[in-house]
Amino acid sequence: MAEGSSWRPPRPCETYRAEWKLCRSARHFLHYYYVHGERPACEQWRRDLDSCREWEERRSAEAQSLCESERARVQAARKHALVWTLRQSPPADWHLPLPPEEKDK
């Protein structure tokens, strides 16, 4: 990590504000509750926004916690494995016509 004067937030502060605002919206709340069965945790977005604003205003070293938050967010996104295995090449018979469908009897 770079030292105090050359460090910058990973994203603009407006991005953190937009994410926090989206997280608090009713539509996102209903969608998240329907999918996950629990309330969305928006506190981290608020802390990231506060850290970013603190960096812009005071250039304090405590604001660098934003980098750790971004790293944790990226690691959390990477921990989920793909559902499908990706192909390296197409099947050998990809160019042949499909077999006729049999009608249900």
GROMACS .gro file of N, CA and C in nm:
model
  315
    1MET      N    1   0.083  -0.117   0.000
    1MET     CA    2   0.000   0.000   0.000
    1MET      C    3   0.088   0.123   0.000
    2ALA      N    4   0.045   0.221  -0.071
    2ALA     CA    5   0.125   0.342  -0.081
    2ALA      C    6   0.116   0.425   0.046
    3GLU      N    7   0.210   0.514   0.063
    3GLU     CA    8   0.211   0.601   0.181
    3GLU      C    9   0.106   0.710   0.168
    4GLY      N   10   0.081   0.782   0.276
    4GLY     CA   11  -0.027   0.877   0.291
    4GLY      C   12  -0.053   0.972   0.177
    5SER      N   13   0.048   1.043   0.126
    5SER     CA   14   0.021   1.149   0.029
    5SER      C   15  -0.012   1.094  -0.109
    6SER      N   16   0.036   0.976  -0.146
    6SER     CA   17   0.010   0.925  -0.279
    6SER      C   18  -0.109   0.830  -0.284
    7TRP      N   19  -0.164   0.794  -0.170
    7TRP     CA   20  -0.277   0.703  -0.166
    7TRP      C   21  -0.404   0.773  -0.211
    8ARG      N   22  -0.485   0.702  -0.288
    8ARG     CA   23  -0.615   0.754  -0.330
    8ARG      C   24  -0.720   0.646  -0.308
    9PRO      N   25  -0.846   0.683  -0.287
    9PRO     CA   26  -0.951   0.582  -0.274
    9PRO      C   27  -0.963   0.500  -0.402
   10PRO      N   28  -1.001   0.373  -0.390
   10PRO     CA   29  -1.014   0.288  -0.509
   10PRO      C   30  -1.119   0.338  -0.608
   11ARG      N   31  -1.223   0.402  -0.558
   11ARG     CA   32  -1.329   0.455  -0.643
   11ARG      C   33  -1.360   0.598  -0.600
   12PRO      N   34  -1.427   0.674  -0.684
   12PRO     CA   35  -1.469   0.808  -0.641
   12PRO      C   36  -1.572   0.798  -0.529
   13CYS      N   37  -1.578   0.898  -0.444
   13CYS     CA   38  -1.671   0.897  -0.331
   13CYS      C   39  -1.816   0.893  -0.377
   14GLU      N   40  -1.844   0.949  -0.492
   14GLU     CA   41  -1.980   0.946  -0.544
   14GLU      C   42  -2.027   0.802  -0.567
   15THR      N   43  -1.937   0.712  -0.603
   15THR     CA   44  -1.973   0.572  -0.622
   15THR      C   45  -2.017   0.509  -0.492
   16TYR      N   46  -1.946   0.537  -0.384
   16TYR     CA   47  -1.984   0.482  -0.253
   16TYR      C   48  -2.118   0.539  -0.208
   17ARG      N   49  -2.143   0.667  -0.236
   17ARG     CA   50  -2.270   0.727  -0.199
   17ARG      C   51  -2.384   0.663  -0.277
   18ALA      N   52  -2.362   0.638  -0.407
   18ALA     CA   53  -2.465   0.575  -0.490
   18ALA      C   54  -2.493   0.432  -0.442
   19GLU      N   55  -2.388   0.358  -0.407
   19GLU     CA   56  -2.407   0.221  -0.357
   19GLU      C   57  -2.483   0.221  -0.225
   20TRP      N   58  -2.451   0.314  -0.137
   20TRP     CA   59  -2.519   0.323  -0.008
   20TRP      C   60  -2.665   0.360  -0.028
   21LYS      N   61  -2.691   0.454  -0.118
   21LYS     CA   62  -2.828   0.496  -0.147
   21LYS      C   63  -2.907   0.380  -0.207
   22LEU      N   64  -2.848   0.306  -0.298
   22LEU     CA   65  -2.914   0.191  -0.358
   22LEU      C   66  -2.943   0.084  -0.253
   23CYS      N   67  -2.848   0.059  -0.165
   23CYS     CA   68  -2.864  -0.043  -0.062
   23CYS      C   69  -2.981  -0.009   0.030
   24ARG      N   70  -3.005   0.119   0.053
   24ARG     CA   71  -3.113   0.162   0.143
   24ARG      C   72  -3.247   0.174   0.074
   25SER      N   73  -3.252   0.158  -0.058
   25SER     CA   74  -3.378   0.176  -0.131
   25SER      C   75  -3.475   0.062  -0.101
   26ALA      N   76  -3.604   0.092  -0.113
   26ALA     CA   77  -3.708  -0.007  -0.086
   26ALA      C   78  -3.702  -0.123  -0.186
   27ARG      N   79  -3.677  -0.091  -0.310
   27ARG     CA   80  -3.671  -0.197  -0.413
   27ARG      C   81  -3.558  -0.295  -0.383
   28HIS      N   82  -3.442  -0.243  -0.349
   28HIS     CA   83  -3.329  -0.331  -0.318
   28HIS      C   84  -3.358  -0.411  -0.191
   29PHE      N   85  -3.419  -0.348  -0.092
   29PHE     CA   86  -3.453  -0.417   0.031
   29PHE      C   87  -3.544  -0.537   0.003
   30LEU      N   88  -3.651  -0.513  -0.074
   30LEU     CA   89  -3.743  -0.622  -0.105
   30LEU      C   90  -3.677  -0.732  -0.185
   31HIS      N   91  -3.598  -0.694  -0.284
   31HIS     CA   92  -3.529  -0.795  -0.365
   31HIS      C   93  -3.432  -0.876  -0.280
   32TYR      N   94  -3.352  -0.809  -0.200
   32TYR     CA   95  -3.252  -0.879  -0.118
   32TYR      C   96  -3.320  -0.969  -0.016
   33TYR      N   97  -3.428  -0.920   0.044
   33TYR     CA   98  -3.500  -1.000   0.143
   33TYR      C   99  -3.563  -1.122   0.077
   34TYR      N  100  -3.615  -1.108  -0.044
   34TYR     CA  101  -3.675  -1.220  -0.117
   34TYR      C  102  -3.569  -1.324  -0.152
   35VAL      N  103  -3.454  -1.280  -0.197
   35VAL     CA  104  -3.349  -1.372  -0.240
   35VAL      C  105  -3.277  -1.437  -0.122
   36HIS      N  106  -3.237  -1.357  -0.022
   36HIS     CA  107  -3.152  -1.406   0.086
   36HIS      C  108  -3.226  -1.433   0.216
   37GLY      N  109  -3.346  -1.381   0.232
   37GLY     CA  110  -3.423  -1.404   0.353
   37GLY      C  111  -3.377  -1.322   0.472
   38GLU      N  112  -3.302  -1.218   0.449
   38GLU     CA  113  -3.256  -1.131   0.556
   38GLU      C  114  -3.242  -0.989   0.502
   39ARG      N  115  -3.227  -0.895   0.594
   39ARG     CA  116  -3.211  -0.755   0.555
   39ARG      C  117  -3.072  -0.731   0.497
   40PRO      N  118  -3.060  -0.644   0.398
   40PRO     CA  119  -2.926  -0.613   0.345
   40PRO      C  120  -2.846  -0.533   0.447
   41ALA      N  121  -2.717  -0.558   0.453
   41ALA     CA  122  -2.628  -0.486   0.544
   41ALA      C  123  -2.567  -0.368   0.467
   42CYS      N  124  -2.613  -0.250   0.499
   42CYS     CA  125  -2.568  -0.129   0.429
   42CYS      C  126  -2.463  -0.053   0.508
   43GLU      N  127  -2.430  -0.099   0.627
   43GLU     CA  128  -2.338  -0.025   0.713
   43GLU      C  129  -2.199  -0.012   0.652
   44GLN      N  130  -2.155  -0.116   0.582
   44GLN     CA  131  -2.020  -0.112   0.523
   44GLN      C  132  -2.011  -0.004   0.415
   45TRP      N  133  -2.118   0.011   0.336
   45TRP     CA  134  -2.118   0.117   0.235
   45TRP      C  135  -2.110   0.253   0.300
   46ARG      N  136  -2.178   0.270   0.414
   46ARG     CA  137  -2.175   0.398   0.485
   46ARG      C  138  -2.036   0.425   0.541
   47ARG      N  139  -1.973   0.321   0.599
   47ARG     CA  140  -1.837   0.338   0.651
   47ARG      C  141  -1.740   0.371   0.539
   48ASP      N  142  -1.756   0.306   0.424
   48ASP     CA  143  -1.668   0.334   0.310
   48ASP      C  144  -1.688   0.477   0.261
   49LEU      N  145  -1.812   0.522   0.257
   49LEU     CA  146  -1.840   0.660   0.215
   49LEU      C  147  -1.778   0.758   0.313
   50ASP      N  148  -1.792   0.732   0.443
   50ASP     CA  149  -1.732   0.820   0.543
   50ASP      C  150  -1.580   0.823   0.532
   51SER      N  151  -1.519   0.705   0.509
   51SER     CA  152  -1.373   0.699   0.494
   51SER      C  153  -1.327   0.776   0.371
   52CYS      N  154  -1.401   0.764   0.263
   52CYS     CA  155  -1.365   0.834   0.140
   52CYS      C  156  -1.376   0.985   0.159
   53ARG      N  157  -1.483   1.030   0.222
   53ARG     CA  158  -1.499   1.173   0.246
   53ARG      C  159  -1.392   1.225   0.342
   54GLU      N  160  -1.360   1.144   0.442
   54GLU     CA  161  -1.255   1.183   0.537
   54GLU      C  162  -1.121   1.198   0.464
   55TRP      N  163  -1.096   1.108   0.370
   55TRP     CA  164  -0.972   1.117   0.294
   55TRP      C  165  -0.970   1.245   0.210
   56GLU      N  166  -1.081   1.275   0.145
   56GLU     CA  167  -1.086   1.395   0.062
   56GLU      C  168  -1.071   1.522   0.144
   57GLU      N  169  -1.127   1.524   0.265
   57GLU     CA  170  -1.124   1.646   0.346
   57GLU      C  171  -0.994   1.661   0.426
   58ARG      N  172  -0.949   1.553   0.489
   58ARG     CA  173  -0.837   1.565   0.582
   58ARG      C  174  -0.713   1.485   0.544
   59ARG      N  175  -0.724   1.397   0.446
   59ARG     CA  176  -0.611   1.310   0.405
   59ARG      C  177  -0.558   1.229   0.524
   60SER      N  178  -0.649   1.180   0.608
   60SER     CA  179  -0.607   1.107   0.727
   60SER      C  180  -0.569   0.963   0.693
   61ALA      N  181  -0.482   0.908   0.772
   61ALA     CA  182  -0.435   0.771   0.749
   61ALA      C  183  -0.543   0.669   0.783
   62GLU      N  184  -0.638   0.703   0.870
   62GLU     CA  185  -0.743   0.609   0.906
   62GLU      C  186  -0.833   0.578   0.787
   63ALA      N  187  -0.838   0.667   0.691
   63ALA     CA  188  -0.923   0.646   0.574
   63ALA      C  189  -0.873   0.533   0.485
   64GLN      N  190  -0.752   0.487   0.507
   64GLN     CA  191  -0.700   0.379   0.425
   64GLN      C  192  -0.768   0.246   0.456
   65SER      N  193  -0.854   0.242   0.557
   65SER     CA  194  -0.933   0.122   0.582
   65SER      C  195  -1.023   0.092   0.463
   66LEU      N  196  -1.042   0.191   0.379
   66LEU     CA  197  -1.121   0.173   0.258
   66LEU      C  198  -1.058   0.068   0.166
   67CYS      N  199  -0.927   0.063   0.159
   67CYS     CA  200  -0.859  -0.037   0.077
   67CYS      C  201  -0.886  -0.178   0.127
   68GLU      N  202  -0.882  -0.197   0.259
   68GLU     CA  203  -0.911  -0.329   0.314
   68GLU      C  204  -1.055  -0.369   0.285
   69SER      N  205  -1.146  -0.273   0.292
   69SER     CA  206  -1.286  -0.300   0.262
   69SER      C  207  -1.302  -0.343   0.116
   70GLU      N  208  -1.234  -0.274   0.025
   70GLU     CA  209  -1.241  -0.311  -0.116
   70GLU      C  210  -1.182  -0.450  -0.140
   71ARG      N  211  -1.070  -0.480  -0.076
   71ARG     CA  212  -1.010  -0.613  -0.091
   71ARG      C  213  -1.105  -0.721  -0.042
   72ALA      N  214  -1.170  -0.698   0.073
   72ALA     CA  215  -1.265  -0.796   0.127
   72ALA      C  216  -1.383  -0.814   0.033
   73ARG      N  217  -1.429  -0.706  -0.028
   73ARG     CA  218  -1.542  -0.714  -0.121
   73ARG      C  219  -1.504  -0.795  -0.244
   74VAL      N  220  -1.384  -0.776  -0.295
   74VAL     CA  221  -1.338  -0.851  -0.413
   74VAL      C  222  -1.321  -0.999  -0.377
   75GLN      N  223  -1.263  -1.028  -0.261
   75GLN     CA  224  -1.245  -1.167  -0.219
   75GLN      C  225  -1.380  -1.236  -0.200
   76ALA      N  226  -1.478  -1.167  -0.146
   76ALA     CA  227  -1.610  -1.225  -0.126
   76ALA      C  228  -1.675  -1.257  -0.261
   77ALA      N  229  -1.652  -1.173  -0.360
   77ALA     CA  230  -1.709  -1.199  -0.493
   77ALA      C  231  -1.639  -1.316  -0.559
   78ARG      N  232  -1.512  -1.338  -0.531
   78ARG     CA  233  -1.436  -1.446  -0.593
   78ARG      C  234  -1.461  -1.582  -0.529
   79LYS      N  235  -1.513  -1.585  -0.408
   79LYS     CA  236  -1.525  -1.712  -0.337
   79LYS      C  237  -1.635  -1.801  -0.394
   80HIS      N  238  -1.728  -1.744  -0.469
   80HIS     CA  239  -1.835  -1.823  -0.527
   80HIS      C  240  -1.787  -1.887  -0.657
   81ALA      N  241  -1.796  -2.020  -0.664
   81ALA     CA  242  -1.752  -2.092  -0.783
   81ALA      C  243  -1.858  -2.081  -0.893
   82LEU      N  244  -1.815  -2.100  -1.016
   82LEU     CA  245  -1.907  -2.099  -1.127
   82LEU      C  246  -1.998  -2.221  -1.120
   83VAL      N  247  -2.122  -2.205  -1.161
   83VAL     CA  248  -2.217  -2.316  -1.160
   83VAL      C  249  -2.186  -2.410  -1.276
   84TRP      N  250  -2.154  -2.355  -1.391
   84TRP     CA  251  -2.127  -2.434  -1.510
   84TRP      C  252  -1.977  -2.442  -1.534
   85THR      N  253  -1.932  -2.555  -1.584
   85THR     CA  254  -1.792  -2.565  -1.625
   85THR      C  255  -1.781  -2.507  -1.765
   86LEU      N  256  -1.683  -2.423  -1.786
   86LEU     CA  257  -1.667  -2.357  -1.914
   86LEU      C  258  -1.597  -2.449  -2.013
   87ARG      N  259  -1.643  -2.445  -2.138
   87ARG     CA  260  -1.580  -2.526  -2.242
   87ARG      C  261  -1.456  -2.458  -2.296
   88GLN      N  262  -1.358  -2.537  -2.333
   88GLN     CA  263  -1.239  -2.484  -2.397
   88GLN      C  264  -1.255  -2.478  -2.549
   89SER      N  265  -1.341  -2.565  -2.604
   89SER     CA  266  -1.367  -2.567  -2.748
   89SER      C  267  -1.509  -2.619  -2.771
   90PRO      N  268  -1.567  -2.593  -2.889
   90PRO     CA  269  -1.703  -2.641  -2.914
   90PRO      C  270  -1.705  -2.792  -2.934
   91PRO      N  271  -1.822  -2.855  -2.922
   91PRO     CA  272  -1.831  -3.000  -2.947
   91PRO      C  273  -1.792  -3.033  -3.091
   92ALA      N  274  -1.748  -3.155  -3.112
   92ALA     CA  275  -1.701  -3.195  -3.245
   92ALA      C  276  -1.813  -3.193  -3.348
   93ASP      N  277  -1.936  -3.220  -3.309
   93ASP     CA  278  -2.047  -3.227  -3.405
   93ASP      C  279  -2.138  -3.103  -3.399
   94TRP      N  280  -2.082  -2.989  -3.369
   94TRP     CA  281  -2.163  -2.870  -3.351
   94TRP      C  282  -2.227  -2.823  -3.481
   95HIS      N  283  -2.169  -2.858  -3.595
   95HIS     CA  284  -2.218  -2.809  -3.724
   95HIS      C  285  -2.325  -2.900  -3.785
   96LEU      N  286  -2.347  -3.020  -3.730
   96LEU     CA  287  -2.447  -3.112  -3.784
   96LEU      C  288  -2.588  -3.067  -3.745
   97PRO      N  289  -2.688  -3.104  -3.827
   97PRO     CA  290  -2.825  -3.067  -3.792
   97PRO      C  291  -2.871  -3.142  -3.665
   98LEU      N  292  -2.962  -3.080  -3.595
   98LEU     CA  293  -3.014  -3.143  -3.474
   98LEU      C  294  -3.103  -3.261  -3.511
   99PRO      N  295  -3.107  -3.362  -3.424
   99PRO     CA  296  -3.196  -3.476  -3.453
   99PRO      C  297  -3.341  -3.431  -3.441
  100PRO      N  298  -3.430  -3.496  -3.521
  100PRO     CA  299  -3.571  -3.456  -3.514
  100PRO      C  300  -3.629  -3.491  -3.377
  101GLU      N  301  -3.716  -3.404  -3.328
  101GLU     CA  302  -3.777  -3.428  -3.197
  101GLU      C  303  -3.888  -3.532  -3.212
  102GLU      N  304  -3.894  -3.624  -3.117
  102GLU     CA  305  -4.001  -3.722  -3.118
  102GLU      C  306  -4.119  -3.665  -3.044
  103LYS      N  307  -4.234  -3.690  -3.099
  103LYS     CA  308  -4.354  -3.635  -3.038
  103LYS      C  309  -4.396  -3.721  -2.920
  104ASP      N  310  -4.445  -3.656  -2.816
  104ASP     CA  311  -4.491  -3.731  -2.699
  104ASP      C  312  -4.615  -3.808  -2.734
  105LYS      N  313  -4.621  -3.931  -2.686
  105LYS     CA  314  -4.738  -4.015  -2.717
  105LYS      C  315  -4.833  -4.022  -2.602
   0.00000   0.00000   0.00000
